Every structure is written in structure tokens, then in C-alpha cells.
Tab-separated table of C-alpha atoms in Angstrom:
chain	number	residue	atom	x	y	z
D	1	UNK	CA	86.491	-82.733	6.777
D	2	UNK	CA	89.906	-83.451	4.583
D	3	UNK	CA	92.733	-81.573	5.355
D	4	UNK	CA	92.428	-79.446	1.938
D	5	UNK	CA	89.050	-78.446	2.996
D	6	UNK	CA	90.119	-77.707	6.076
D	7	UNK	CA	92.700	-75.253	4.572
D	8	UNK	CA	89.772	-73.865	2.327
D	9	UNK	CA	87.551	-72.758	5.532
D	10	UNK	CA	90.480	-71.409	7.226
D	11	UNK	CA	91.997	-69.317	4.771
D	12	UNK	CA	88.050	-68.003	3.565
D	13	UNK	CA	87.729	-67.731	7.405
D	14	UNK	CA	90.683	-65.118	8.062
D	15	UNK	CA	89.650	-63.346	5.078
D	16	UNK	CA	87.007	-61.796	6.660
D	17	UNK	CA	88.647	-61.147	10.175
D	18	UNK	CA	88.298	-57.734	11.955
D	19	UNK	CA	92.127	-57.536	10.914
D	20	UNK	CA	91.614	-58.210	7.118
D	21	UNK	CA	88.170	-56.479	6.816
D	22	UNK	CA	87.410	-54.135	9.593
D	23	UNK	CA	87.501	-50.685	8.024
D	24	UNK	CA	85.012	-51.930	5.672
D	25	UNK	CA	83.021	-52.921	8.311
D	26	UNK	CA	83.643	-49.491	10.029
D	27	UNK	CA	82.767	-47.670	6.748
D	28	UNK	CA	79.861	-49.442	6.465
D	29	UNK	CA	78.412	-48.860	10.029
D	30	UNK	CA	79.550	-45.404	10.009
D	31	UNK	CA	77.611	-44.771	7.215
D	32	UNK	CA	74.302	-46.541	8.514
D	33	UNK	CA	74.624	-44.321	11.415
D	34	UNK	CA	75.200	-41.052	9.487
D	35	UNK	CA	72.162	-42.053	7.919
D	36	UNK	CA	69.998	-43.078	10.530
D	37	UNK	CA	71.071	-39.563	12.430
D	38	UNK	CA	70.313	-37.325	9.172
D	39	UNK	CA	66.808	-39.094	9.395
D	40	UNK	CA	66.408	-38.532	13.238
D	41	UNK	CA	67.352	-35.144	12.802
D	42	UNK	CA	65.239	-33.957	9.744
D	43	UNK	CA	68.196	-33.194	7.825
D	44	UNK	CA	68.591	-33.817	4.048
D	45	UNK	CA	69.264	-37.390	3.277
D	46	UNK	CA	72.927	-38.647	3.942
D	47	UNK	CA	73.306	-41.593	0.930
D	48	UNK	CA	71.435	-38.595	-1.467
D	49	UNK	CA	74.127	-38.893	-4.565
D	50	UNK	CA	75.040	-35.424	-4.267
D	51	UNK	CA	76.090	-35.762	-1.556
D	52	UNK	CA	77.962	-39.394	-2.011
D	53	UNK	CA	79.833	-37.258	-4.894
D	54	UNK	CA	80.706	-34.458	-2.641
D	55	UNK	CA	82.232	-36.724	-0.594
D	56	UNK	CA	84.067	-38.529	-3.446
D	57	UNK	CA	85.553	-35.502	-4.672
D	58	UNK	CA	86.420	-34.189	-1.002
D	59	UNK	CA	88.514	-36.882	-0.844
D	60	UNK	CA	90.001	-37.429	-4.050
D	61	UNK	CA	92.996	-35.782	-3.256
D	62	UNK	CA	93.904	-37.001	-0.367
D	63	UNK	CA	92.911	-40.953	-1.248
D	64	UNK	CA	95.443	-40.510	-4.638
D	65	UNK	CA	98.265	-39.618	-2.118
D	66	UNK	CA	97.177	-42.541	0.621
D	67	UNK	CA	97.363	-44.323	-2.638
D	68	UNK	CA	101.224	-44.283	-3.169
D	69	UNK	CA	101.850	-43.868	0.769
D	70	UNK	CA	100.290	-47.258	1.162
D	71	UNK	CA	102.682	-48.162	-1.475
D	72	UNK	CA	106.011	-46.548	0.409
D	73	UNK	CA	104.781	-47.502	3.802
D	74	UNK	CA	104.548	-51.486	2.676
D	75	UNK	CA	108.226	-51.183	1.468
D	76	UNK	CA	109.089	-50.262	4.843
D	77	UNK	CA	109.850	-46.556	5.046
D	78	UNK	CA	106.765	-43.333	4.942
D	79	UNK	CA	106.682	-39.990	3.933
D	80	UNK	CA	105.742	-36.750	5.292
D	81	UNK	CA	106.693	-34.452	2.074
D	82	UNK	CA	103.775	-35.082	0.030
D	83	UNK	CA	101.876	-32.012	0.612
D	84	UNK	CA	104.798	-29.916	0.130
D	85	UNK	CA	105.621	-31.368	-2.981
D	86	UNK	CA	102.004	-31.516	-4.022
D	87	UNK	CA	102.185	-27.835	-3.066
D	88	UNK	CA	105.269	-27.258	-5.536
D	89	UNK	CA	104.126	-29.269	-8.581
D	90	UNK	CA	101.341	-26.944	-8.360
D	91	UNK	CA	103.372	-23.833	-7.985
D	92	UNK	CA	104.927	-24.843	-10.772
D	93	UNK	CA	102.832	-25.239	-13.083
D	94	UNK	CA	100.536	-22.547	-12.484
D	95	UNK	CA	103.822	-20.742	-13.361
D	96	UNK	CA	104.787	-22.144	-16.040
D	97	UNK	CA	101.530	-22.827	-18.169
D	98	UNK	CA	100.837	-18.956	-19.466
D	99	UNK	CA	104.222	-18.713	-20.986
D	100	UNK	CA	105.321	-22.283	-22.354
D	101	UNK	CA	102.004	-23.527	-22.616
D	102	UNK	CA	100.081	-26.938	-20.791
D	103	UNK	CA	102.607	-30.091	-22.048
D	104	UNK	CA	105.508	-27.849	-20.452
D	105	UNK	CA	103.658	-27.196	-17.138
D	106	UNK	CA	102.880	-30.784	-16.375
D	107	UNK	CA	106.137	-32.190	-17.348
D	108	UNK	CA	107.963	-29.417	-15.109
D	109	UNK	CA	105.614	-30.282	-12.121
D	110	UNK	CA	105.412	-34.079	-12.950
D	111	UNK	CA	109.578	-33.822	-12.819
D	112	UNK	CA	110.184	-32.173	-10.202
D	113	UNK	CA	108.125	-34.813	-8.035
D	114	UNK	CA	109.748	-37.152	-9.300
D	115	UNK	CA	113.287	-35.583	-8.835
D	116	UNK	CA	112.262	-34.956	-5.152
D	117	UNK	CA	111.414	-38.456	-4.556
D	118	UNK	CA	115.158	-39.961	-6.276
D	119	UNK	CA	116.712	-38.052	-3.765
D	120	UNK	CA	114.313	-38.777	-0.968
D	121	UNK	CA	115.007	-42.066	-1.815
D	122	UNK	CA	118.451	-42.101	-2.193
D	123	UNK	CA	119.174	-40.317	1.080
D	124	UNK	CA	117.332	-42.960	2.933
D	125	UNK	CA	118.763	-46.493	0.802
D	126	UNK	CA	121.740	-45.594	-0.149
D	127	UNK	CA	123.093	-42.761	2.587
D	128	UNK	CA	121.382	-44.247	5.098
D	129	UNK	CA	119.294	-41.352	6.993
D	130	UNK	CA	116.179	-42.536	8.622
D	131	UNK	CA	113.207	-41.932	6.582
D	132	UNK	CA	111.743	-39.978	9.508
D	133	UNK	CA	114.051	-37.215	9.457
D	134	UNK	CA	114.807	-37.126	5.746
D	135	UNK	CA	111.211	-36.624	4.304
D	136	UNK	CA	110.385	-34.328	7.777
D	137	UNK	CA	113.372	-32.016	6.129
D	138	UNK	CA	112.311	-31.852	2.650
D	139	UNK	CA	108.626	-31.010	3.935
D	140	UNK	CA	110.686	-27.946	5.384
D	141	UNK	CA	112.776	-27.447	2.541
D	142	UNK	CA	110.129	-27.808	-0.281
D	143	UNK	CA	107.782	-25.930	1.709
D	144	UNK	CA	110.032	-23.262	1.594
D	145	UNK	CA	110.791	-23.577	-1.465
D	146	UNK	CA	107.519	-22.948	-2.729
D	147	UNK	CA	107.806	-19.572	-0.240
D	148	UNK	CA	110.573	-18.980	-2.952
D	149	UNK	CA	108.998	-19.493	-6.327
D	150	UNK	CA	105.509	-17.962	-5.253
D	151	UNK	CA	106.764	-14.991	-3.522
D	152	UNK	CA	104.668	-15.552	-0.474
D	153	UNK	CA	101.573	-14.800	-2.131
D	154	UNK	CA	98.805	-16.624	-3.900
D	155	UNK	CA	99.646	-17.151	-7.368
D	156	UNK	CA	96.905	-18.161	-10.513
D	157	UNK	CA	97.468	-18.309	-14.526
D	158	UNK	CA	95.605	-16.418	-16.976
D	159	UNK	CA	94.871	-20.022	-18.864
D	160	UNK	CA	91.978	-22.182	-17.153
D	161	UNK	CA	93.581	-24.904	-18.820
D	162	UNK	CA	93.914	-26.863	-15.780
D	163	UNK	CA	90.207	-26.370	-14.778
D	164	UNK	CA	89.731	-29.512	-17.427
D	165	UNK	CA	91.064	-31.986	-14.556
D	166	UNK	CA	89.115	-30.664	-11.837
D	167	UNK	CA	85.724	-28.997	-12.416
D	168	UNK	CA	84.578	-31.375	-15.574
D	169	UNK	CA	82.406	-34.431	-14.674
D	170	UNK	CA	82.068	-37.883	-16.316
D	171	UNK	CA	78.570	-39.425	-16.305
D	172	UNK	CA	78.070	-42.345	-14.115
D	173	UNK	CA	76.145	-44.499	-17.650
D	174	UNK	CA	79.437	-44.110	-19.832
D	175	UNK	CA	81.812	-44.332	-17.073
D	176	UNK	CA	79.852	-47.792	-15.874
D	177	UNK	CA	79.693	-49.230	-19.629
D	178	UNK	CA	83.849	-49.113	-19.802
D	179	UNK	CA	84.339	-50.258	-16.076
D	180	UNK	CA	82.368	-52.934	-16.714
D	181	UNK	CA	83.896	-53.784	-20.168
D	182	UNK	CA	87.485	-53.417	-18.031
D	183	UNK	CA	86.285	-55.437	-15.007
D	184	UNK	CA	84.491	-58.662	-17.397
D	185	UNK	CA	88.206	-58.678	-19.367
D	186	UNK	CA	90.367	-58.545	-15.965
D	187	UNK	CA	87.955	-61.097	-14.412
D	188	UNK	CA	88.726	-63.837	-17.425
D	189	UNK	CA	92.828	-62.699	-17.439
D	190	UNK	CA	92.358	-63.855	-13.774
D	191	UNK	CA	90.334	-66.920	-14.467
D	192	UNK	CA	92.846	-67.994	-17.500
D	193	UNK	CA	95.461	-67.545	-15.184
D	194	UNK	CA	94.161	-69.674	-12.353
D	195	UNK	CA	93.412	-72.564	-14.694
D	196	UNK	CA	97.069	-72.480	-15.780
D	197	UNK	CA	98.381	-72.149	-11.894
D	198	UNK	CA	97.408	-73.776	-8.695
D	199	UNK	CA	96.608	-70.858	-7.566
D	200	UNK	CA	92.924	-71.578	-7.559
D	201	UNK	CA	92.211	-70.830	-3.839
D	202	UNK	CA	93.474	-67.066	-4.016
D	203	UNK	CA	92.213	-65.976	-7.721
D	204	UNK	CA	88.733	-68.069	-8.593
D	205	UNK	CA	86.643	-65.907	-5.254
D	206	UNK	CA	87.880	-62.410	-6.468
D	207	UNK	CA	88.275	-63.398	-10.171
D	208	UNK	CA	84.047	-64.333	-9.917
D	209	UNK	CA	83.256	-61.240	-7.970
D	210	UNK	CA	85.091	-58.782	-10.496
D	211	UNK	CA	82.864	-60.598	-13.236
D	212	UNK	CA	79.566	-60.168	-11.811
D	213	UNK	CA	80.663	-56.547	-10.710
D	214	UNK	CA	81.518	-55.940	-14.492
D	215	UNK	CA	78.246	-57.521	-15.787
D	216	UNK	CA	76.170	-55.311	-13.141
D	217	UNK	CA	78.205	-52.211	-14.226
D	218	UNK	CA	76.979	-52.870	-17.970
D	219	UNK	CA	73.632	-53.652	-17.685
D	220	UNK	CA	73.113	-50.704	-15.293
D	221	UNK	CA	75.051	-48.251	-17.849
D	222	UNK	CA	72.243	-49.108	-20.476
D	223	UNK	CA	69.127	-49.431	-18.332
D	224	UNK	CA	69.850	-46.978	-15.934
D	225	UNK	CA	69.033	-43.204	-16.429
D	226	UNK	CA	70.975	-41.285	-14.498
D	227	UNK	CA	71.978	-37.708	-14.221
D	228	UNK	CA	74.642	-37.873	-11.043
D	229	UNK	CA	78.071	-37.704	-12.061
D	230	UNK	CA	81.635	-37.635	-10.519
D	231	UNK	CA	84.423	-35.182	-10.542
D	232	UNK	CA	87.274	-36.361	-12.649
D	233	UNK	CA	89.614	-36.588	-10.157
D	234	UNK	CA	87.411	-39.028	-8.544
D	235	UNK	CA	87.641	-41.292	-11.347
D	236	UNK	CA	91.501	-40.393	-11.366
D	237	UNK	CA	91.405	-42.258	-7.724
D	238	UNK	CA	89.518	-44.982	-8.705
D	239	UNK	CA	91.293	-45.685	-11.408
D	240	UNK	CA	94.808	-45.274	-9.768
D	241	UNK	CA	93.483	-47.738	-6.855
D	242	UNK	CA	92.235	-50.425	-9.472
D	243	UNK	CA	95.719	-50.429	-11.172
D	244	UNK	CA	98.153	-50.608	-8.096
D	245	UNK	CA	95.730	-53.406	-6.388
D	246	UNK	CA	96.369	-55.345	-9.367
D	247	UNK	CA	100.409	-54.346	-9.860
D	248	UNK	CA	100.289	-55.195	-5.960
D	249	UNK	CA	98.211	-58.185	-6.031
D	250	UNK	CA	98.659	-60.366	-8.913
D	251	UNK	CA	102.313	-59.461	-10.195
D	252	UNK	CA	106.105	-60.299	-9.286
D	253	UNK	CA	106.217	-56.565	-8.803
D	254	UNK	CA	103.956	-56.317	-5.865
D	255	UNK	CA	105.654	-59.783	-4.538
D	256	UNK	CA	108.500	-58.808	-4.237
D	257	UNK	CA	107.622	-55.125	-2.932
D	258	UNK	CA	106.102	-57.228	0.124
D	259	UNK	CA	109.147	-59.157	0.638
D	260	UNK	CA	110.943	-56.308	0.815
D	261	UNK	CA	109.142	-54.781	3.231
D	262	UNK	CA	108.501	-58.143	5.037
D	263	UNK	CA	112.376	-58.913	5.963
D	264	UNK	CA	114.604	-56.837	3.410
D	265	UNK	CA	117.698	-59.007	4.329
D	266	UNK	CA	115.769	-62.232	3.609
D	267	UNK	CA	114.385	-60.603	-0.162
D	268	UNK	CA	117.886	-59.108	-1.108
D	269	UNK	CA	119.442	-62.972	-0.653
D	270	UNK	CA	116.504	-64.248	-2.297
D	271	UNK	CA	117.934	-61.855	-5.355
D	272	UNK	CA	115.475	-58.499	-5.088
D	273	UNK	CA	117.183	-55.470	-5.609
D	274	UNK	CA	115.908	-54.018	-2.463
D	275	UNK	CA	117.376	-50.719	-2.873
D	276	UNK	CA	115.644	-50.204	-6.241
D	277	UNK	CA	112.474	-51.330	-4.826
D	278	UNK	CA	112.690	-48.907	-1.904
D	279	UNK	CA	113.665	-45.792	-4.215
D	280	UNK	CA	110.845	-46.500	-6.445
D	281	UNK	CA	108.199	-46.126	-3.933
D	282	UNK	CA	109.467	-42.840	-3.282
D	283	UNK	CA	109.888	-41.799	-6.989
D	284	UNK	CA	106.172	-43.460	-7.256
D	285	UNK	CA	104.899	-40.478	-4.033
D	286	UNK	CA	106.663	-37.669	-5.738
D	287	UNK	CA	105.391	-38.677	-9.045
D	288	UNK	CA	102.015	-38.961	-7.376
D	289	UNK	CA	102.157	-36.001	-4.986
D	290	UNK	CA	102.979	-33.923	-7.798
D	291	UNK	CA	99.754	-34.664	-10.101
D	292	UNK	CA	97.598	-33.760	-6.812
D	293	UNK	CA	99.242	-30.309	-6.723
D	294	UNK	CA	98.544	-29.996	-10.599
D	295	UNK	CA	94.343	-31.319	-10.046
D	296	UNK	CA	94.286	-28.855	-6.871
D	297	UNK	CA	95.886	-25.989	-8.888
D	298	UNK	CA	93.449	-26.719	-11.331
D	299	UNK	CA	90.285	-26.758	-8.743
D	300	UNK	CA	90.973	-23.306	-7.484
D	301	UNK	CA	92.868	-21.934	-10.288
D	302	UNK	CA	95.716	-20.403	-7.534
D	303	UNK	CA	97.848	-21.724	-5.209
D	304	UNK	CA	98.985	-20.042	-2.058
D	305	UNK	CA	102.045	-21.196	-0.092
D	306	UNK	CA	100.498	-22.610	2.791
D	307	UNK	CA	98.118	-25.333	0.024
D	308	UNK	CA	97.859	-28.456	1.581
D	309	UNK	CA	100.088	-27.730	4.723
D	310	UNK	CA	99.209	-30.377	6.708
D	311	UNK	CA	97.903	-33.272	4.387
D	312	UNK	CA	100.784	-35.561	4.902
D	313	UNK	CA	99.335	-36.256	8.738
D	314	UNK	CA	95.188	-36.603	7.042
D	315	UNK	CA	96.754	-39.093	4.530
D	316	UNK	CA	99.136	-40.903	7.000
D	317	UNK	CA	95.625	-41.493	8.734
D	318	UNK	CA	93.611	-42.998	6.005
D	319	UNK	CA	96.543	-44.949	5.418
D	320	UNK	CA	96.804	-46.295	9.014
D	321	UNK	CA	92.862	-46.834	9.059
D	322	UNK	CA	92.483	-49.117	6.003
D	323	UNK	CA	95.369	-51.415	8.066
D	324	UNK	CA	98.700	-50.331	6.531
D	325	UNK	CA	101.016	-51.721	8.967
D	326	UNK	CA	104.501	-48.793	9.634
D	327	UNK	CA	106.379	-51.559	10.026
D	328	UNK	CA	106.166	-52.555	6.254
D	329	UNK	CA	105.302	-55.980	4.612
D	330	UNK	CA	101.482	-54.855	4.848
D	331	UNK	CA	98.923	-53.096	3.434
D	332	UNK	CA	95.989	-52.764	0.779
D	333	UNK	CA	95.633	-49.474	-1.316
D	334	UNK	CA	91.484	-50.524	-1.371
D	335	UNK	CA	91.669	-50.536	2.513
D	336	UNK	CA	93.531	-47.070	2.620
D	337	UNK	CA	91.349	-45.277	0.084
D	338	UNK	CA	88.432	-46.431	2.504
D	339	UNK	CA	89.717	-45.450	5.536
D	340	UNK	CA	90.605	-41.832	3.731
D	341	UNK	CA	86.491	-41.782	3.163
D	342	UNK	CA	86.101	-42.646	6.206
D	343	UNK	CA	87.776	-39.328	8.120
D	344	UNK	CA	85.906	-37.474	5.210
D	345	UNK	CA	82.557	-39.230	5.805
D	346	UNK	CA	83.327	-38.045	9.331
D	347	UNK	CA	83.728	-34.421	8.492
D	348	UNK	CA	80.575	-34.704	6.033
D	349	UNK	CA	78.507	-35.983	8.708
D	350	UNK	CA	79.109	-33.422	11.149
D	351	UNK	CA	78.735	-30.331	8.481
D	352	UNK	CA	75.339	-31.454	8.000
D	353	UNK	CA	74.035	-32.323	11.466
D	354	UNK	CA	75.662	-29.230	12.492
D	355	UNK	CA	77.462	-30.113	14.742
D	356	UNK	CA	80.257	-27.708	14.271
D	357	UNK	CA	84.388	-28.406	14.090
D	358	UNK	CA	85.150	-27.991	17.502
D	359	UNK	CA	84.622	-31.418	18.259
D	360	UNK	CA	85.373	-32.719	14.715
D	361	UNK	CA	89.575	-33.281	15.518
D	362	UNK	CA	88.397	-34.940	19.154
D	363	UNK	CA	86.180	-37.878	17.509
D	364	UNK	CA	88.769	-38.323	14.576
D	365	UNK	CA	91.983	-38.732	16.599
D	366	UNK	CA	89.661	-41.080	18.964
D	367	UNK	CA	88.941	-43.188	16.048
D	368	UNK	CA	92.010	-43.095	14.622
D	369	UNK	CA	93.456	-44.572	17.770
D	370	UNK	CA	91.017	-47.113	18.203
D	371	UNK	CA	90.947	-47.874	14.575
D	372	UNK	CA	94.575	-48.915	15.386
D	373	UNK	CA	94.356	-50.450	18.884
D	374	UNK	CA	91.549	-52.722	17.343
D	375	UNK	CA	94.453	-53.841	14.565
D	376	UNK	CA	96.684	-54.430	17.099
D	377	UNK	CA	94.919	-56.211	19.024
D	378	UNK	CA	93.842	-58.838	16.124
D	379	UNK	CA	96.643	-59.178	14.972
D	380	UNK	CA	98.241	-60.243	18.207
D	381	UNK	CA	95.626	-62.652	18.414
D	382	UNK	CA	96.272	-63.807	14.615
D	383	UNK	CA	99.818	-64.462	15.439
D	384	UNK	CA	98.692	-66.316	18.571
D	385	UNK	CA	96.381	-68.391	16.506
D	386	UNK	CA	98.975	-69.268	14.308
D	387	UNK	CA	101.127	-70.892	16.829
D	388	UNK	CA	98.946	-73.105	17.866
D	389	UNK	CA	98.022	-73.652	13.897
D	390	UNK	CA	101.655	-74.326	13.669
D	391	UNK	CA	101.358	-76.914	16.633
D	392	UNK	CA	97.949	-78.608	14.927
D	393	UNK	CA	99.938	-78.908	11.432
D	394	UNK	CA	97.579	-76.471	9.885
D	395	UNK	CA	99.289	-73.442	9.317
D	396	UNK	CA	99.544	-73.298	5.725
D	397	UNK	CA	96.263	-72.844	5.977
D	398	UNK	CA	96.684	-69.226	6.468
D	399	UNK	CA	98.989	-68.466	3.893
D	400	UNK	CA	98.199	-67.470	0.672
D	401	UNK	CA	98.840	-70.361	-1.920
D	402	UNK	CA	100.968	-68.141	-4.236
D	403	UNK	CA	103.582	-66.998	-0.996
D	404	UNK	CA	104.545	-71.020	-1.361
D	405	UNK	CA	106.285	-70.318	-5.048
D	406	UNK	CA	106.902	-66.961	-4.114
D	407	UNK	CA	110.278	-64.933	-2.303
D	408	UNK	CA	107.659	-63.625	0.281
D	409	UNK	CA	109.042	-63.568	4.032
D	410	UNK	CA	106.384	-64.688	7.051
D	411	UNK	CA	106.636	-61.802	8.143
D	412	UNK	CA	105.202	-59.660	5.183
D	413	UNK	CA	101.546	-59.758	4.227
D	414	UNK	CA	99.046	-58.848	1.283
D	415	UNK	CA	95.830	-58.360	2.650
């Protein structure tokens, strides 16, 4: 076998490690035995659609904020304030909407996330306070806050504006014809691309696979008949997921948002403004944080201040599940949004065998710990396999071909 080829197998090989893929194949195996037990146990069907969309929009929520965690926690810092400030962009435009109307209540809430995150950010780059203690005041603060503007009591708008982004559903048929019409033109960007780099090994697999995934999704919007259909803030999260992959994936952007998060020293001599990158992940979680209050507000019309107390630890989970390293320099916003449906497939599961919640928090924090023992684990035994790779001559077998042209340190990783 030539060396090249050799390089081929090895870098397909790792692809599909427990480290790279093993929440999908947890996902995948909890949901065969969720299924298997429904049957056992004469209960209604577990893959029935309704219930596949119940889960979907369960989760919605939480996978838009694991979303833009994934994205702060690769750049090296986390942070605990999105529920609180999911909790105020909510608050505030529930507030706001009667009297200045809906464009007014969604740029007040969308702001003040986004104010929030500037100065979560700049208290952590540029004063220097650990992230830790910085985002664990503002949860305190904001939460309080919110104590503030709602009185301490639940609050609600005479306009149902909101209701639009929450309680409306898109078809499955349309929603399939423009995926797939989205997926077929991203597939040939990609493959255009790849002929004009040599980046042939990383882009031609994924660039084929978004194709055929397009071509499926438009013959099945035209010869399927279906009536099931997803909340829109389901299609909000799978949306939001498909863009950041790509931004992450295939641009300078995420590159250098890896780097950064890799070995920031080594990215800010390569000429990365590593303090704009790091403040921009948190601008990107208030932003974020702040659009889940305004979809929440809108599913229950009110807000009380105690709304989504808590979150921030659910989110940091699904994060940590899908393989999002709190180190930085690692992560996948695919792999967190799974492991988020994962705790809720969890949840789902035992609602309907009835199992009740008592032992619900037991088996989650059990799996979340294994979940990441399992990662550390692997990955101790990737970086031991990569020594002796280094020793054979064949370790640039296991990085990606684009890291050779790019500012990326060893350290960091896209997977």
C-alpha cells in the first residue's frame, strides 16, 4: 500500500473512532433500546413521528444554546449565564411588545444579549477575570435583574405576537424541497472548491454525502405524503447548526476560532486577533441566549422569574456529550445538538415507560460521566497512537489536509 493510501485509510479510519463518532453511536443505540423497551412493554411506539417531533421541539431550546456554547467552549472559555439572559431577553420583550410594538421588542431583547455578552467578554479578555467566576456572577446578577424588571411575578403581553415563533409548524414536504435545494447547491460549492484546492481528502466524502442527502430530501418532498410537521423552533435549530458547522468547518473564521482555542499564544503570533475572537463567542451566546428567551416567551406567552433557572448546567451537558473538549481547540456543534437529544431522548423514554423522575437525574449524571470517561479515555489512547505514528513517519496521516496551509496549533481539533 503507498504511503498516500496509507494516509487515506488512516485518516477515514480515525474518522469513525469512539472519540470522533461515539455520541452518534450512543444516540443511535439509545434509541434502538427505547424502542425495543416501548415494544416489550406494550407501550405506544417510540420512533412514532409524534413523538420524534415532541422530542425535537423539547429540545429545541436547549440544542440552540449548546449551539453557541459549543462555539465559546472551543475558543477556550464557557458560560453559565445563558439561562439568565435567555430569561431577560424574554422579560423584555414580553414587556415591551404591547406598548412599542414587535420590531421594538426583539431588538430590545436581541440587544441586551448582546450587550451582556461584550461585557462578559470583555471582563474575561481584556480584565482578565476567569471565565468561571465572571459568567457565574452575571447568572446572579441578570437573574436578579429579571427579579427587578418582572416584579417577582409572572409576567405575559396582551399581543400573541410571539406565539408565531413557537406554536406554528412547517410541513416536513416544503421544508424537505428547500433543504434539499440548499444541501444539492452547498454540496457543488464544496465540490468546486475541492477541485480548485488539494483539499480533496477532507471535502470530496462530506461534499458527496450532502448531495445525495439533498437529492433524497427532494424526491421525498414530492413523492412523499406526509402530514407530521415540526415546531418552528426546531427548524430554527437545525438551521442554526447547518450554518455554524459550515462557518466552523469550511471557513478562515472557524480556523482560526480553533487555533485560538488550540494554543492562543501560538494563533496571536501567527497574527489572529485572539481577543476579538474570544469576545465574539460571547457576543455570539448572548445574541443567541437572548432569541431562546424571546421563542420561550412566545411558547407560554409569560415568563416568570425563575424561566429556565438551571439550563446553563442541561446545556453544558449536551455540550460535553457530543465531545466538546473545556479545554478549548475542540468541538462539533452536530455532536452537541446530538448529545442535547440525547438527555431529552432520556427523559422521553422514561415518561412513557413510566418509569417516573426519581431515577431520571441518577441515569443522566451516570451517563454523563461515562459519556466523558469514555472521551477521555480515547483520546488518551489517540494521543498515544500518535506517538508512535510520529515514530513510524505517519503522522500526517491524522491531520486534516487543510491544518497543513492553515494557523491551526496540534493541539486544537475540528472534529
Amino acid at each position: 500500500m503507498s504511503t498516500d493510501r496509507r494516509y487515506r485509510f488512516l485518516f477515514e479510519r480515525e474518522r469513525f473512532s469512539l472519540r470522533n463518532a461515539g455520541v452518534v453511536y450512543a444516540f443511535l443505540t439509545l434509541a434502538a433500546l427505547l424502542t425495543v423497551a416501548t415494544a416489550i412493554s406494550s407501550q405506544s411506539n417510540y420512533l412514532d413521528p409524534r413523538n420524534i417531533a415532541n422530542i425535537f421541539d423539547q429540545s429545541s431550546l436547549v440544542g440552540l444554546l449548546a449551539i453557541s456554547m459549543t462555539v465559546v467552549l472551543i475558543s477556550g472559555n464557557f458560560d453559565l449565564s445563558v439561562g439568565s439572559v435567555a430569561a431577560l431577553g424574554g422579560a423584555i420583550a414580553l414587556s415591551l411588545v404591547d406598548r412599542y410594538g414587535v420590531p421594538v421588542a426583539v431588538m430590545a431583547a436581541l440587544l441586551s444579549g448582546v450587550v451582556i455578552g461584550l461585557i462578559n467578554g470583555l471582563l474575561v479578555q481584556v480584565v482578565g477575570i476567569n471565565a468561571f467566576i465572571v459568567t457565574l456572577g452575571t447568572l446572579t446578577a441578570i437573574r436578579g435583574l429579571v427579579l427587578i424588571l418582572t416584579n417577582a411575578r409572572t409576567i405575559s403581553a396582551q399581543s400573541d405576537a410571539f406565539s408565531v415563533l413557537e406554536n406554528d409548524s412547517w410541513t416536513i414536504p416544503h421544508v424537505l424541497l428547500v433543504a434539499g435545494i440548499v444541501l444539492v447547491v452547498v454540496a457543488a460549492l464544496m465540490i468546486v472548491l475541492a477541485s480548485r484546492r488539494a483539499h480533496q481528502l477532507s471535502l470530496a466524502p462530506e461534499s458527496c454525502l450532502l448531495a445525495v442527502a439533498g437529492l433524497a430530501a427532494l424526491a421525498a418532498s414530492f413523492f412523499a405524503d406526509w402530514d407530521w410537521s415540526l415546531s418552528h423552533p426546531t427548524w430554527f435549530l437545525f438551521g442554526y447548526m447547518f450554518l455554524v458547522w459550515l462557518l466552523l468547518r469550511y471557513t478562515v473564521l472557524g480556523r482560526h476560532l480553533y487555533a485560538v482555542g488550540g494554543n492562543a499564544e501560538a494563533a496571536r503570533l501567527s497574527g489572529v486577533n485572539v481577543s476579538l475572537y474570544k469576545i465574539g463567542t460571547f457576543v455570539l451566546s448572548g445574541f443567541t441566549a437572548a432569541f431562546v428567551g424571546i421563542l420561550y416567551a412566545g411558547k407560554l406567552g409569560a415568563i416568570n422569574p425563575n424561566a429556565l433557572s438551571g439550563t446553563e448546567l442541561t446545556v453544558l451537558a449536551g455540550a460535553i456529550l457530543g465531545g466538546t473538549s473545556l479545554f478549548g481547540g475542540s468541538g462539533s456543534v452536530v455532536k452537541s445538538v446530538i448529545g442535547t437529544l440525547i438527555l431529552f431522548m432520556l427523559a422521553n423514554g422514561f415518561n412513557i415507560l413510566n418509569l417516573g423522575a426519581n431515577y431520571q437525574g441518577l441515569i443522566e449524571g451516570i451517563v454523563l460521566i461515562v459519556a466523558a470517561g469514555v472521551y477521555t479515555v480515547a483520546d488518551r489512547s489517540r494521543r498515544g497512537g500518535r506517538v508512535h505514528l510520529r515514530q513510524a513517519g505517519l503522522a500526517p496521516a491524522l491531520r486534516e489536509p487543510h491544518r497543513n496551509n492553515a494557523l491551526v496549533s496540534s493541539k486544537g481539533s475540528r472534529e
